[in-house]
Amino acid sequence: MAEITRRRTGEFLRELFNILMANPEGMRASDALQLLASRFTLTPYEADNYESGARRFEKIVRFATVDCVKAGWLVKDKGVWSITDAGQAAHAELPDPEAFYKRACKLYAEWKAAQPDAEVSAVDVASATSAGEDVGSSAKAASVTFEEAEEQAWAEVSQYLRAMNPYDFQDLVADLLRAMSYHVTWVSPPGKDGGVDILAWPDALGTRPPRIKVQVKRQQQAVSVDGLRSFMAVLGDDDVGLFVCTGGFTKDAETEARTQEKRHITLIGLEKLFDLWDEHYDKLTDRARRRLPLRSIRFLAPGG
């Protein structure tokens, strides 16, 4: 990237941090990058496309964020980027864009040198410290490629689940519970369910507590604290509640569930549901797998 200076890259990163700090719960990488691009007048070099059709600007920023991740300033999870407390502190401490990026490069170099299979020498670290140069470019490129593939895969999976028929989605949750060795004794048919969609037990006869009551909602909006309380009202003293919602839960609802002393309640959003499905995929029946079929693709593990 000979036509992009460290200062320019630092300007991109600092403005990206401004955007993400204004969204403390995180932003989709694609949305953050789109907003970031709108705040700059891109040079012809930055606005140019690769043969693949991808714009160079996004690649420049993604490449630079690898340093920020390893510096502990930025977290990436299924395509959602968020700033850590350390990242906010660095942003406040280093207002100069070039100094900001140099520090990230230095911390990346130190992280890389500390890895068991590190190929970065002390000389490389010292060089990065003084000049702010990138260390381990091939590893970063692999990391960016993997990151983009993971984002695309998650976007497709989440869209598929959000579009699923509500009763098919309910059956998917029941199949997951079976794969986790719970015994599902009842799944609500279409119609009114009284606030419970699935009943399950730890044993086949239902003789050992707790009884597990599950409410499943396939919806876009997050469940509010009032919605959570309505579900908790149907839980008995010996019940455990599972609330599954594709739209997630508001902060108030999460706090309500976390601080309960008399009601045992677990909230499962879309990402947690997928992680559990992936974790227990080998234990699912063939019929269950067809509800959300997954196929692994092998990547060379990114060292950065």
PDB file of C-alpha atoms in Angstrom:
ATOM      1  CA  MET A   1       0.000   0.000   0.000  1.00  0.00           C
ATOM      2  CA  ALA A   2       2.663   2.433  -1.084  1.00  0.00           C
ATOM      3  CA  GLU A   3       0.149   5.137  -1.945  1.00  0.00           C
ATOM      4  CA  ILE A   4      -1.392   5.288   1.509  1.00  0.00           C
ATOM      5  CA  THR A   5       0.548   6.932   4.339  1.00  0.00           C
ATOM      6  CA  ARG A   6       0.556   5.892   7.968  1.00  0.00           C
ATOM      7  CA  ARG A   7      -0.974   9.230   8.844  1.00  0.00           C
ATOM      8  CA  ARG A   8      -3.836   8.685   6.425  1.00  0.00           C
ATOM      9  CA  THR A   9      -4.417   5.191   7.789  1.00  0.00           C
ATOM     10  CA  GLY A  10      -4.367   6.626  11.297  1.00  0.00           C
ATOM     11  CA  GLU A  11      -6.989   9.179  10.279  1.00  0.00           C
ATOM     12  CA  PHE A  12      -9.218   6.364   9.054  1.00  0.00           C
ATOM     13  CA  LEU A  13      -8.718   4.400  12.267  1.00  0.00           C
ATOM     14  CA  ARG A  14      -9.374   7.306  14.621  1.00  0.00           C
ATOM     15  CA  GLU A  15     -12.593   8.206  12.805  1.00  0.00           C
ATOM     16  CA  LEU A  16     -13.616   4.540  12.832  1.00  0.00           C
ATOM     17  CA  PHE A  17     -13.133   4.580  16.592  1.00  0.00           C
ATOM     18  CA  ASN A  18     -15.310   7.717  16.816  1.00  0.00           C
ATOM     19  CA  ILE A  19     -18.069   5.870  14.972  1.00  0.00           C
ATOM     20  CA  LEU A  20     -17.816   2.736  17.105  1.00  0.00           C
ATOM     21  CA  MET A  21     -17.587   4.608  20.397  1.00  0.00           C
ATOM     22  CA  ALA A  22     -20.879   6.289  19.490  1.00  0.00           C
ATOM     23  CA  ASN A  23     -22.326   2.759  19.234  1.00  0.00           C
ATOM     24  CA  PRO A  24     -21.096   1.041  22.407  1.00  0.00           C
ATOM     25  CA  GLU A  25     -23.046  -2.127  21.665  1.00  0.00           C
ATOM     26  CA  GLY A  26     -21.075  -2.511  18.436  1.00  0.00           C
ATOM     27  CA  MET A  27     -21.790  -2.104  14.736  1.00  0.00           C
ATOM     28  CA  ARG A  28     -21.785  -4.387  11.768  1.00  0.00           C
ATOM     29  CA  ALA A  29     -18.434  -3.987  10.063  1.00  0.00           C
ATOM     30  CA  SER A  30     -20.073  -3.297   6.722  1.00  0.00           C
ATOM     31  CA  ASP A  31     -22.205  -0.514   8.213  1.00  0.00           C
ATOM     32  CA  ALA A  32     -19.267   1.031  10.053  1.00  0.00           C
ATOM     33  CA  LEU A  33     -17.098   0.985   6.932  1.00  0.00           C
ATOM     34  CA  GLN A  34     -19.854   2.524   4.824  1.00  0.00           C
ATOM     35  CA  LEU A  35     -20.317   5.335   7.325  1.00  0.00           C
ATOM     36  CA  LEU A  36     -16.555   5.819   7.599  1.00  0.00           C
ATOM     37  CA  ALA A  37     -16.181   6.174   3.824  1.00  0.00           C
ATOM     38  CA  SER A  38     -18.902   8.829   3.773  1.00  0.00           C
ATOM     39  CA  ARG A  39     -16.831  10.999   6.121  1.00  0.00           C
ATOM     40  CA  PHE A  40     -13.813  11.198   3.807  1.00  0.00           C
ATOM     41  CA  THR A  41     -13.108  12.317   0.277  1.00  0.00           C
ATOM     42  CA  LEU A  42     -11.323   9.255  -1.033  1.00  0.00           C
ATOM     43  CA  THR A  43      -8.338   9.579  -3.328  1.00  0.00           C
ATOM     44  CA  PRO A  44      -8.456   7.778  -6.687  1.00  0.00           C
ATOM     45  CA  TYR A  45      -6.122   5.158  -5.209  1.00  0.00           C
ATOM     46  CA  GLU A  46      -8.375   4.577  -2.174  1.00  0.00           C
ATOM     47  CA  ALA A  47     -11.543   4.524  -4.261  1.00  0.00           C
ATOM     48  CA  ASP A  48     -10.123   2.162  -6.866  1.00  0.00           C
ATOM     49  CA  ASN A  49     -11.337  -1.431  -7.045  1.00  0.00           C
ATOM     50  CA  TYR A  50      -9.360  -4.639  -7.112  1.00  0.00           C
ATOM     51  CA  GLU A  51      -9.954  -7.135  -9.907  1.00  0.00           C
ATOM     52  CA  SER A  52     -12.268  -8.977  -7.528  1.00  0.00           C
ATOM     53  CA  GLY A  53     -14.499  -5.883  -7.404  1.00  0.00           C
ATOM     54  CA  ALA A  54     -13.687  -5.019  -3.784  1.00  0.00           C
ATOM     55  CA  ARG A  55     -12.795  -1.398  -3.120  1.00  0.00           C
ATOM     56  CA  ARG A  56      -9.288  -0.689  -1.866  1.00  0.00           C
ATOM     57  CA  PHE A  57     -10.522   1.614   0.923  1.00  0.00           C
ATOM     58  CA  GLU A  58     -12.272  -1.172   2.819  1.00  0.00           C
ATOM     59  CA  LYS A  59      -9.219  -3.410   2.510  1.00  0.00           C
ATOM     60  CA  ILE A  60      -6.918  -0.675   3.828  1.00  0.00           C
ATOM     61  CA  VAL A  61      -9.078  -0.170   6.903  1.00  0.00           C
ATOM     62  CA  ARG A  62      -9.631  -3.871   7.558  1.00  0.00           C
ATOM     63  CA  PHE A  63      -5.905  -4.526   7.268  1.00  0.00           C
ATOM     64  CA  ALA A  64      -5.133  -1.785   9.792  1.00  0.00           C
ATOM     65  CA  THR A  65      -7.774  -2.996  12.261  1.00  0.00           C
ATOM     66  CA  VAL A  66      -5.854  -6.263  12.695  1.00  0.00           C
ATOM     67  CA  ASP A  67      -3.276  -4.252  14.648  1.00  0.00           C
ATOM     68  CA  CYS A  68      -6.048  -2.765  16.785  1.00  0.00           C
ATOM     69  CA  VAL A  69      -7.487  -6.186  17.592  1.00  0.00           C
ATOM     70  CA  LYS A  70      -4.151  -7.583  18.721  1.00  0.00           C
ATOM     71  CA  ALA A  71      -3.498  -4.356  20.643  1.00  0.00           C
ATOM     72  CA  GLY A  72      -6.656  -5.103  22.650  1.00  0.00           C
ATOM     73  CA  TRP A  73      -8.403  -1.981  21.365  1.00  0.00           C
ATOM     74  CA  LEU A  74     -11.009  -3.555  19.094  1.00  0.00           C
ATOM     75  CA  VAL A  75     -13.182  -6.670  19.322  1.00  0.00           C
ATOM     76  CA  LYS A  76     -14.663  -8.441  16.294  1.00  0.00           C
ATOM     77  CA  ASP A  77     -17.433 -10.992  16.768  1.00  0.00           C
ATOM     78  CA  LYS A  78     -19.385 -12.413  13.838  1.00  0.00           C
ATOM     79  CA  GLY A  79     -18.971  -9.238  11.837  1.00  0.00           C
ATOM     80  CA  VAL A  80     -19.770  -6.880  14.728  1.00  0.00           C
ATOM     81  CA  TRP A  81     -16.995  -4.476  15.753  1.00  0.00           C
ATOM     82  CA  SER A  82     -16.812  -2.766  19.143  1.00  0.00           C
ATOM     83  CA  ILE A  83     -14.231  -0.695  21.002  1.00  0.00           C
ATOM     84  CA  THR A  84     -12.758  -1.865  24.305  1.00  0.00           C
ATOM     85  CA  ASP A  85     -11.962   0.315  27.301  1.00  0.00           C
ATOM     86  CA  ALA A  86      -8.294   0.090  26.326  1.00  0.00           C
ATOM     87  CA  GLY A  87      -9.191   1.278  22.839  1.00  0.00           C
ATOM     88  CA  GLN A  88     -11.068   4.268  24.194  1.00  0.00           C
ATOM     89  CA  ALA A  89      -8.109   5.110  26.430  1.00  0.00           C
ATOM     90  CA  ALA A  90      -5.683   4.907  23.504  1.00  0.00           C
ATOM     91  CA  HIS A  91      -7.963   7.089  21.386  1.00  0.00           C
ATOM     92  CA  ALA A  92      -7.969   9.745  24.112  1.00  0.00           C
ATOM     93  CA  GLU A  93      -4.238   9.458  24.808  1.00  0.00           C
ATOM     94  CA  LEU A  94      -3.070   9.581  21.171  1.00  0.00           C
ATOM     95  CA  PRO A  95      -4.950  12.311  19.260  1.00  0.00           C
ATOM     96  CA  ASP A  96      -2.295  12.405  16.530  1.00  0.00           C
ATOM     97  CA  PRO A  97      -3.418   9.918  13.824  1.00  0.00           C
ATOM     98  CA  GLU A  98       0.084   8.755  12.940  1.00  0.00           C
ATOM     99  CA  ALA A  99       1.058   8.222  16.576  1.00  0.00           C
ATOM    100  CA  PHE A 100      -2.199   6.339  17.125  1.00  0.00           C
ATOM    101  CA  TYR A 101      -1.519   3.924  14.268  1.00  0.00           C
ATOM    102  CA  LYS A 102       2.154   3.548  15.210  1.00  0.00           C
ATOM    103  CA  ARG A 103       1.172   2.490  18.721  1.00  0.00           C
ATOM    104  CA  ALA A 104      -1.219  -0.114  17.328  1.00  0.00           C
ATOM    105  CA  CYS A 105       1.530  -1.439  15.023  1.00  0.00           C
ATOM    106  CA  LYS A 106       3.956  -1.614  17.944  1.00  0.00           C
ATOM    107  CA  LEU A 107       1.527  -3.551  20.096  1.00  0.00           C
ATOM    108  CA  TYR A 108       0.758  -5.914  17.218  1.00  0.00           C
ATOM    109  CA  ALA A 109       4.486  -6.552  16.751  1.00  0.00           C
ATOM    110  CA  GLU A 110       4.890  -7.283  20.441  1.00  0.00           C
ATOM    111  CA  TRP A 111       1.922  -9.668  20.344  1.00  0.00           C
ATOM    112  CA  LYS A 112       3.305 -11.408  17.283  1.00  0.00           C
ATOM    113  CA  ALA A 113       6.768 -11.803  18.822  1.00  0.00           C
ATOM    114  CA  ALA A 114       5.236 -13.407  21.917  1.00  0.00           C
ATOM    115  CA  GLN A 115       3.513 -16.195  19.967  1.00  0.00           C
ATOM    116  CA  PRO A 116       5.024 -19.700  20.299  1.00  0.00           C
ATOM    117  CA  ASP A 117       5.596 -19.972  16.534  1.00  0.00           C
ATOM    118  CA  ALA A 118       6.566 -16.327  16.109  1.00  0.00           C
ATOM    119  CA  GLU A 119       8.724 -15.400  13.159  1.00  0.00           C
ATOM    120  CA  VAL A 120       9.059 -11.793  14.271  1.00  0.00           C
ATOM    121  CA  SER A 121      12.443 -10.936  15.766  1.00  0.00           C
ATOM    122  CA  ALA A 122      13.349  -8.333  18.345  1.00  0.00           C
ATOM    123  CA  VAL A 123      14.753  -6.289  15.473  1.00  0.00           C
ATOM    124  CA  ASP A 124      11.338  -6.360  13.773  1.00  0.00           C
ATOM    125  CA  VAL A 125       9.670  -5.164  16.983  1.00  0.00           C
ATOM    126  CA  ALA A 126      12.162  -2.353  17.416  1.00  0.00           C
ATOM    127  CA  SER A 127      11.690  -1.356  13.793  1.00  0.00           C
ATOM    128  CA  ALA A 128       7.918  -1.291  14.123  1.00  0.00           C
ATOM    129  CA  THR A 129       8.207   0.667  17.352  1.00  0.00           C
ATOM    130  CA  SER A 130      10.267   3.420  15.753  1.00  0.00           C
ATOM    131  CA  ALA A 131       8.748   3.508  12.283  1.00  0.00           C
ATOM    132  CA  GLY A 132       5.198   2.246  12.774  1.00  0.00           C
ATOM    133  CA  GLU A 133       5.673  -0.322  10.006  1.00  0.00           C
ATOM    134  CA  ASP A 134       3.353  -3.271   9.568  1.00  0.00           C
ATOM    135  CA  VAL A 135       4.701  -6.576  10.876  1.00  0.00           C
ATOM    136  CA  GLY A 136       3.558  -9.923   9.472  1.00  0.00           C
ATOM    137  CA  SER A 137       1.740  -8.612   6.388  1.00  0.00           C
ATOM    138  CA  SER A 138       0.923 -12.076   5.054  1.00  0.00           C
ATOM    139  CA  ALA A 139      -0.584 -13.091   8.398  1.00  0.00           C
ATOM    140  CA  LYS A 140      -2.704  -9.939   8.415  1.00  0.00           C
ATOM    141  CA  ALA A 141      -3.894 -10.599   4.871  1.00  0.00           C
ATOM    142  CA  ALA A 142      -4.934 -14.120   5.909  1.00  0.00           C
ATOM    143  CA  SER A 143      -6.721 -12.696   8.930  1.00  0.00           C
ATOM    144  CA  VAL A 144      -8.647 -10.199   6.793  1.00  0.00           C
ATOM    145  CA  THR A 145      -9.623 -12.905   4.288  1.00  0.00           C
ATOM    146  CA  PHE A 146     -10.864 -15.163   7.071  1.00  0.00           C
ATOM    147  CA  GLU A 147     -12.695 -12.259   8.718  1.00  0.00           C
ATOM    148  CA  GLU A 148     -14.563 -11.362   5.507  1.00  0.00           C
ATOM    149  CA  ALA A 149     -15.523 -14.989   4.896  1.00  0.00           C
ATOM    150  CA  GLU A 150     -16.787 -15.331   8.476  1.00  0.00           C
ATOM    151  CA  GLU A 151     -18.851 -12.149   8.142  1.00  0.00           C
ATOM    152  CA  GLN A 152     -20.433 -13.331   4.903  1.00  0.00           C
ATOM    153  CA  ALA A 153     -21.205 -16.761   6.365  1.00  0.00           C
ATOM    154  CA  TRP A 154     -22.804 -15.275   9.479  1.00  0.00           C
ATOM    155  CA  ALA A 155     -24.850 -12.817   7.406  1.00  0.00           C
ATOM    156  CA  GLU A 156     -26.294 -15.712   5.409  1.00  0.00           C
ATOM    157  CA  VAL A 157     -26.979 -17.848   8.490  1.00  0.00           C
ATOM    158  CA  SER A 158     -28.643 -15.040  10.449  1.00  0.00           C
ATOM    159  CA  GLN A 159     -30.780 -14.040   7.470  1.00  0.00           C
ATOM    160  CA  TYR A 160     -31.848 -17.665   7.005  1.00  0.00           C
ATOM    161  CA  LEU A 161     -32.859 -18.049  10.665  1.00  0.00           C
ATOM    162  CA  ARG A 162     -34.701 -14.729  10.790  1.00  0.00           C
ATOM    163  CA  ALA A 163     -36.711 -15.710   7.702  1.00  0.00           C
ATOM    164  CA  MET A 164     -37.558 -19.206   8.965  1.00  0.00           C
ATOM    165  CA  ASN A 165     -41.177 -20.120   9.567  1.00  0.00           C
ATOM    166  CA  PRO A 166     -41.888 -19.508  13.298  1.00  0.00           C
ATOM    167  CA  TYR A 167     -42.994 -23.103  13.909  1.00  0.00           C
ATOM    168  CA  ASP A 168     -40.005 -24.506  12.023  1.00  0.00           C
ATOM    169  CA  PHE A 169     -37.816 -22.303  14.194  1.00  0.00           C
ATOM    170  CA  GLN A 170     -39.577 -23.632  17.290  1.00  0.00           C
ATOM    171  CA  ASP A 171     -38.854 -27.197  16.112  1.00  0.00           C
ATOM    172  CA  LEU A 172     -35.220 -26.248  15.536  1.00  0.00           C
ATOM    173  CA  VAL A 173     -34.924 -25.187  19.189  1.00  0.00           C
ATOM    174  CA  ALA A 174     -36.543 -28.446  20.294  1.00  0.00           C
ATOM    175  CA  ASP A 175     -34.096 -30.432  18.144  1.00  0.00           C
ATOM    176  CA  LEU A 176     -31.193 -28.560  19.725  1.00  0.00           C
ATOM    177  CA  LEU A 177     -32.405 -29.409  23.235  1.00  0.00           C
ATOM    178  CA  ARG A 178     -32.581 -33.095  22.270  1.00  0.00           C
ATOM    179  CA  ALA A 179     -29.025 -32.926  20.928  1.00  0.00           C
ATOM    180  CA  MET A 180     -27.994 -31.448  24.282  1.00  0.00           C
ATOM    181  CA  SER A 181     -29.410 -34.602  25.959  1.00  0.00           C
ATOM    182  CA  TYR A 182     -32.620 -33.018  27.263  1.00  0.00           C
ATOM    183  CA  HIS A 183     -35.893 -34.904  26.885  1.00  0.00           C
ATOM    184  CA  VAL A 184     -38.497 -32.835  25.056  1.00  0.00           C
ATOM    185  CA  THR A 185     -41.957 -33.939  26.132  1.00  0.00           C
ATOM    186  CA  TRP A 186     -44.084 -31.285  24.434  1.00  0.00           C
ATOM    187  CA  VAL A 187     -43.836 -28.808  21.578  1.00  0.00           C
ATOM    188  CA  SER A 188     -46.665 -26.335  21.164  1.00  0.00           C
ATOM    189  CA  PRO A 189     -48.860 -26.813  18.089  1.00  0.00           C
ATOM    190  CA  PRO A 190     -50.013 -23.752  16.115  1.00  0.00           C
ATOM    191  CA  GLY A 191     -52.305 -21.544  18.148  1.00  0.00           C
ATOM    192  CA  LYS A 192     -52.270 -20.128  21.660  1.00  0.00           C
ATOM    193  CA  ASP A 193     -49.568 -21.644  23.847  1.00  0.00           C
ATOM    194  CA  GLY A 194     -50.058 -19.920  27.195  1.00  0.00           C
ATOM    195  CA  GLY A 195     -46.579 -18.439  27.098  1.00  0.00           C
ATOM    196  CA  VAL A 196     -44.713 -21.762  26.787  1.00  0.00           C
ATOM    197  CA  ASP A 197     -43.628 -23.279  23.484  1.00  0.00           C
ATOM    198  CA  ILE A 198     -41.547 -26.264  24.626  1.00  0.00           C
ATOM    199  CA  LEU A 199     -41.374 -28.437  27.742  1.00  0.00           C
ATOM    200  CA  ALA A 200     -38.288 -30.509  28.487  1.00  0.00           C
ATOM    201  CA  TRP A 201     -36.774 -32.497  31.354  1.00  0.00           C
ATOM    202  CA  PRO A 202     -33.318 -33.773  32.317  1.00  0.00           C
ATOM    203  CA  ASP A 203     -34.600 -37.392  32.298  1.00  0.00           C
ATOM    204  CA  ALA A 204     -36.869 -39.380  30.020  1.00  0.00           C
ATOM    205  CA  LEU A 205     -39.626 -39.885  32.617  1.00  0.00           C
ATOM    206  CA  GLY A 206     -39.702 -36.322  33.890  1.00  0.00           C
ATOM    207  CA  THR A 207     -39.041 -37.424  37.448  1.00  0.00           C
ATOM    208  CA  ARG A 208     -35.984 -35.242  38.124  1.00  0.00           C
ATOM    209  CA  PRO A 209     -36.209 -31.474  38.375  1.00  0.00           C
ATOM    210  CA  PRO A 210     -35.912 -28.952  36.989  1.00  0.00           C
ATOM    211  CA  ARG A 211     -38.667 -28.809  34.451  1.00  0.00           C
ATOM    212  CA  ILE A 212     -37.541 -26.640  31.554  1.00  0.00           C
ATOM    213  CA  LYS A 213     -40.030 -24.220  30.051  1.00  0.00           C
ATOM    214  CA  VAL A 214     -39.055 -22.591  26.788  1.00  0.00           C
ATOM    215  CA  GLN A 215     -40.507 -19.616  24.989  1.00  0.00           C
ATOM    216  CA  VAL A 216     -39.407 -19.120  21.381  1.00  0.00           C
ATOM    217  CA  LYS A 217     -39.845 -15.928  19.399  1.00  0.00           C
ATOM    218  CA  ARG A 218     -38.759 -15.523  15.799  1.00  0.00           C
ATOM    219  CA  GLN A 219     -38.988 -11.739  15.505  1.00  0.00           C
ATOM    220  CA  GLN A 220     -36.893  -8.716  14.560  1.00  0.00           C
ATOM    221  CA  GLN A 221     -37.379  -6.577  17.664  1.00  0.00           C
ATOM    222  CA  ALA A 222     -35.636  -7.209  20.969  1.00  0.00           C
ATOM    223  CA  VAL A 223     -37.675  -8.592  23.870  1.00  0.00           C
ATOM    224  CA  SER A 224     -38.356  -5.894  26.458  1.00  0.00           C
ATOM    225  CA  VAL A 225     -38.294  -6.302  30.208  1.00  0.00           C
ATOM    226  CA  ASP A 226     -42.113  -6.443  30.202  1.00  0.00           C
ATOM    227  CA  GLY A 227     -42.023  -9.296  27.698  1.00  0.00           C
ATOM    228  CA  LEU A 228     -39.519 -11.130  29.868  1.00  0.00           C
ATOM    229  CA  ARG A 229     -41.633 -10.630  32.982  1.00  0.00           C
ATOM    230  CA  SER A 230     -44.663 -12.084  31.217  1.00  0.00           C
ATOM    231  CA  PHE A 231     -42.690 -15.248  30.564  1.00  0.00           C
ATOM    232  CA  MET A 232     -41.303 -15.405  34.103  1.00  0.00           C
ATOM    233  CA  ALA A 233     -44.865 -15.284  35.410  1.00  0.00           C
ATOM    234  CA  VAL A 234     -45.475 -18.812  34.049  1.00  0.00           C
ATOM    235  CA  LEU A 235     -42.404 -20.270  35.775  1.00  0.00           C
ATOM    236  CA  GLY A 236     -42.907 -22.311  38.926  1.00  0.00           C
ATOM    237  CA  ASP A 237     -40.452 -22.478  41.819  1.00  0.00           C
ATOM    238  CA  ASP A 238     -38.781 -25.596  40.423  1.00  0.00           C
ATOM    239  CA  ASP A 239     -38.812 -24.481  36.784  1.00  0.00           C
ATOM    240  CA  VAL A 240     -35.957 -23.217  34.655  1.00  0.00           C
ATOM    241  CA  GLY A 241     -36.889 -20.813  31.885  1.00  0.00           C
ATOM    242  CA  LEU A 242     -35.220 -20.545  28.506  1.00  0.00           C
ATOM    243  CA  PHE A 243     -36.190 -17.566  26.375  1.00  0.00           C
ATOM    244  CA  VAL A 244     -35.015 -17.799  22.775  1.00  0.00           C
ATOM    245  CA  CYS A 245     -35.427 -14.764  20.516  1.00  0.00           C
ATOM    246  CA  THR A 246     -33.846 -13.961  17.154  1.00  0.00           C
ATOM    247  CA  GLY A 247     -34.166 -10.249  17.885  1.00  0.00           C
ATOM    248  CA  GLY A 248     -32.246 -10.504  21.136  1.00  0.00           C
ATOM    249  CA  PHE A 249     -33.105  -8.727  24.364  1.00  0.00           C
ATOM    250  CA  THR A 250     -33.001  -5.154  25.608  1.00  0.00           C
ATOM    251  CA  LYS A 251     -30.420  -4.168  28.216  1.00  0.00           C
ATOM    252  CA  ASP A 252     -33.168  -3.880  30.823  1.00  0.00           C
ATOM    253  CA  ALA A 253     -34.350  -7.403  30.044  1.00  0.00           C
ATOM    254  CA  GLU A 254     -30.807  -8.768  30.308  1.00  0.00           C
ATOM    255  CA  THR A 255     -30.354  -7.049  33.667  1.00  0.00           C
ATOM    256  CA  GLU A 256     -33.696  -8.398  34.900  1.00  0.00           C
ATOM    257  CA  ALA A 257     -32.710 -11.957  33.984  1.00  0.00           C
ATOM    258  CA  ARG A 258     -29.233 -11.653  35.459  1.00  0.00           C
ATOM    259  CA  THR A 259     -30.393 -10.305  38.821  1.00  0.00           C
ATOM    260  CA  GLN A 260     -33.184 -12.811  39.448  1.00  0.00           C
ATOM    261  CA  GLU A 261     -32.959 -14.622  42.766  1.00  0.00           C
ATOM    262  CA  LYS A 262     -36.192 -16.659  42.714  1.00  0.00           C
ATOM    263  CA  ARG A 263     -36.583 -17.336  38.995  1.00  0.00           C
ATOM    264  CA  HIS A 264     -33.993 -19.246  36.977  1.00  0.00           C
ATOM    265  CA  ILE A 265     -33.987 -17.745  33.495  1.00  0.00           C
ATOM    266  CA  THR A 266     -31.521 -18.005  30.598  1.00  0.00           C
ATOM    267  CA  LEU A 267     -31.702 -15.713  27.571  1.00  0.00           C
ATOM    268  CA  ILE A 268     -30.573 -17.051  24.202  1.00  0.00           C
ATOM    269  CA  GLY A 269     -30.164 -14.664  21.292  1.00  0.00           C
ATOM    270  CA  LEU A 270     -29.444 -15.556  17.697  1.00  0.00           C
ATOM    271  CA  GLU A 271     -25.665 -15.750  18.035  1.00  0.00           C
ATOM    272  CA  LYS A 272     -25.773 -17.924  21.154  1.00  0.00           C
ATOM    273  CA  LEU A 273     -28.332 -20.192  19.500  1.00  0.00           C
ATOM    274  CA  PHE A 274     -26.095 -20.643  16.473  1.00  0.00           C
ATOM    275  CA  ASP A 275     -23.040 -21.323  18.642  1.00  0.00           C
ATOM    276  CA  LEU A 276     -24.954 -24.038  20.492  1.00  0.00           C
ATOM    277  CA  TRP A 277     -26.211 -25.511  17.209  1.00  0.00           C
ATOM    278  CA  ASP A 278     -22.657 -25.615  15.858  1.00  0.00           C
ATOM    279  CA  GLU A 279     -21.281 -27.077  19.101  1.00  0.00           C
ATOM    280  CA  HIS A 280     -23.818 -29.916  19.171  1.00  0.00           C
ATOM    281  CA  TYR A 281     -24.118 -30.401  15.398  1.00  0.00           C
ATOM    282  CA  ASP A 282     -22.646 -33.916  15.463  1.00  0.00           C
ATOM    283  CA  LYS A 283     -25.344 -35.025  17.922  1.00  0.00           C
ATOM    284  CA  LEU A 284     -28.259 -33.753  15.831  1.00  0.00           C
ATOM    285  CA  THR A 285     -30.345 -36.193  13.837  1.00  0.00           C
ATOM    286  CA  ASP A 286     -30.202 -36.012  10.049  1.00  0.00           C
ATOM    287  CA  ARG A 287     -33.714 -34.612  10.034  1.00  0.00           C
ATOM    288  CA  ALA A 288     -32.729 -31.919  12.520  1.00  0.00           C
ATOM    289  CA  ARG A 289     -29.621 -30.957  10.539  1.00  0.00           C
ATOM    290  CA  ARG A 290     -31.762 -30.266   7.500  1.00  0.00           C
ATOM    291  CA  ARG A 291     -33.393 -27.405   9.398  1.00  0.00           C
ATOM    292  CA  LEU A 292     -30.070 -25.552   9.460  1.00  0.00           C
ATOM    293  CA  PRO A 293     -27.479 -27.475   7.446  1.00  0.00           C
ATOM    294  CA  LEU A 294     -23.869 -26.411   7.964  1.00  0.00           C
ATOM    295  CA  ARG A 295     -20.715 -27.251   6.086  1.00  0.00           C
ATOM    296  CA  SER A 296     -17.216 -26.492   7.295  1.00  0.00           C
ATOM    297  CA  ILE A 297     -14.669 -24.854   5.017  1.00  0.00           C
ATOM    298  CA  ARG A 298     -11.003 -25.172   5.887  1.00  0.00           C
ATOM    299  CA  PHE A 299      -8.871 -22.026   5.944  1.00  0.00           C
ATOM    300  CA  LEU A 300      -5.186 -21.700   6.611  1.00  0.00           C
ATOM    301  CA  ALA A 301      -5.205 -20.486  10.212  1.00  0.00           C
ATOM    302  CA  PRO A 302      -4.388 -16.747  10.228  1.00  0.00           C
ATOM    303  CA  GLY A 303      -1.398 -16.092  12.452  1.00  0.00           C
ATOM    304  CA  GLY A 304      -2.447 -12.443  12.845  1.00  0.00           C
TER     305      GLY A 304
END
